[in-house]
XYZ file of C-alpha atoms in Angstrom:
110
model
C 9.651 9.618 -17.581
C 7.177 8.899 -14.801
C 7.292 5.644 -12.879
C 4.406 3.316 -13.619
C 3.453 0.414 -11.369
C 4.056 -3.093 -12.743
C 0.338 -3.918 -12.896
C -1.788 -3.625 -15.989
C -4.344 -1.106 -14.748
C -6.331 -1.073 -17.976
C -6.855 -4.838 -18.029
C -7.698 -4.947 -14.314
C -9.845 -1.831 -14.350
C -12.888 -3.521 -12.791
C -10.817 -5.098 -10.027
C -9.331 -1.767 -8.936
C -12.539 0.206 -8.410
C -13.141 1.687 -4.966
C -16.778 0.586 -4.838
C -15.728 -3.041 -5.358
C -13.288 -2.804 -2.455
C -15.930 -1.441 -0.065
C -18.447 -4.070 -1.227
C -15.932 -6.856 -0.553
C -15.093 -5.354 2.825
C -18.751 -5.160 3.798
C -19.236 -8.802 2.713
C -16.470 -9.844 5.149
C -18.270 -7.978 7.942
C -21.958 -8.889 7.532
C -23.051 -6.307 10.105
C -21.698 -3.433 7.951
C -23.121 -1.959 4.800
C -20.888 -0.395 2.122
C -21.237 3.130 3.548
C -20.210 2.012 7.039
C -17.274 0.088 5.550
C -16.239 3.290 3.735
C -16.357 5.331 6.964
C -14.407 2.669 8.855
C -11.749 2.395 6.140
C -11.243 6.166 5.829
C -10.844 6.276 9.622
C -8.213 3.545 9.367
C -6.340 5.499 6.695
C -6.472 8.636 8.869
C -4.997 6.733 11.841
C -2.157 5.355 9.693
C -1.386 8.835 8.307
C -1.445 10.317 11.810
C 0.940 7.651 13.155
C 3.306 8.184 10.221
C 3.354 11.937 10.849
C 3.928 11.555 14.596
C 6.228 8.541 14.852
C 7.327 7.641 11.317
C 5.953 4.105 11.627
C 2.454 2.588 11.621
C 1.613 -1.054 12.316
C -1.190 -2.847 10.504
C -1.822 -5.997 12.574
C -1.565 -9.220 10.531
C -0.362 -7.273 7.435
C 2.860 -5.458 8.228
C 4.346 -2.051 8.969
C 4.370 1.209 7.051
C 7.463 3.317 7.683
C 8.963 6.574 6.515
C 12.548 5.708 5.615
C 15.215 8.227 4.644
C 16.395 7.801 1.078
C 20.009 8.825 0.547
C 20.997 11.827 -1.562
C 21.587 10.774 -5.160
C 22.311 12.194 -8.607
C 19.394 12.766 -10.989
C 18.816 14.182 -14.445
C 16.801 17.400 -14.724
C 16.500 18.062 -18.425
C 20.049 18.090 -19.776
C 21.640 18.759 -16.395
C 22.700 16.313 -13.767
C 21.920 17.557 -10.259
C 22.286 16.129 -6.776
C 18.918 15.446 -5.144
C 18.940 15.788 -1.391
C 17.935 13.110 1.068
C 14.191 12.662 1.569
C 11.764 10.384 3.350
C 9.929 7.753 1.312
C 7.063 5.491 2.337
C 7.906 1.787 2.571
C 5.801 -1.227 3.464
C 7.319 -4.157 5.301
C 4.964 -7.159 5.226
C 4.747 -9.598 8.120
C 7.012 -12.608 7.754
C 4.047 -14.984 7.879
C 2.407 -13.230 4.912
C 5.664 -13.268 2.952
C 6.101 -16.998 3.580
C 2.494 -17.673 2.502
C 2.830 -15.855 -0.828
C 6.306 -17.272 -1.487
C 4.967 -20.777 -0.928
C 2.108 -20.100 -3.375
C 4.576 -19.043 -6.084
C 6.520 -22.277 -5.843
C 3.310 -24.295 -6.345
C 2.604 -22.756 -9.761
């Protein structure tokens, strides 16, 4: 069975649209229209991918770090057979401590 993220994508369909993201980004930067925000963001994604390929880690200032981390070899089911999956690299995100503290503090308030 495939892994599904713990968000209700159907209920939040309007919130997860790409156009909405670029509109919000352009509103934060009044000198940019949505198309310029799109070009800037795709450039940012390309830089992160390039850093991950070259060094295995990419820093997003004020947000956190993306890193390729080796996942240990482990057993898995393939149909009726149990096989040993080899080690592989997985993408992890490590948020900045300040951001973690902010969101943890917000949860205690509710």
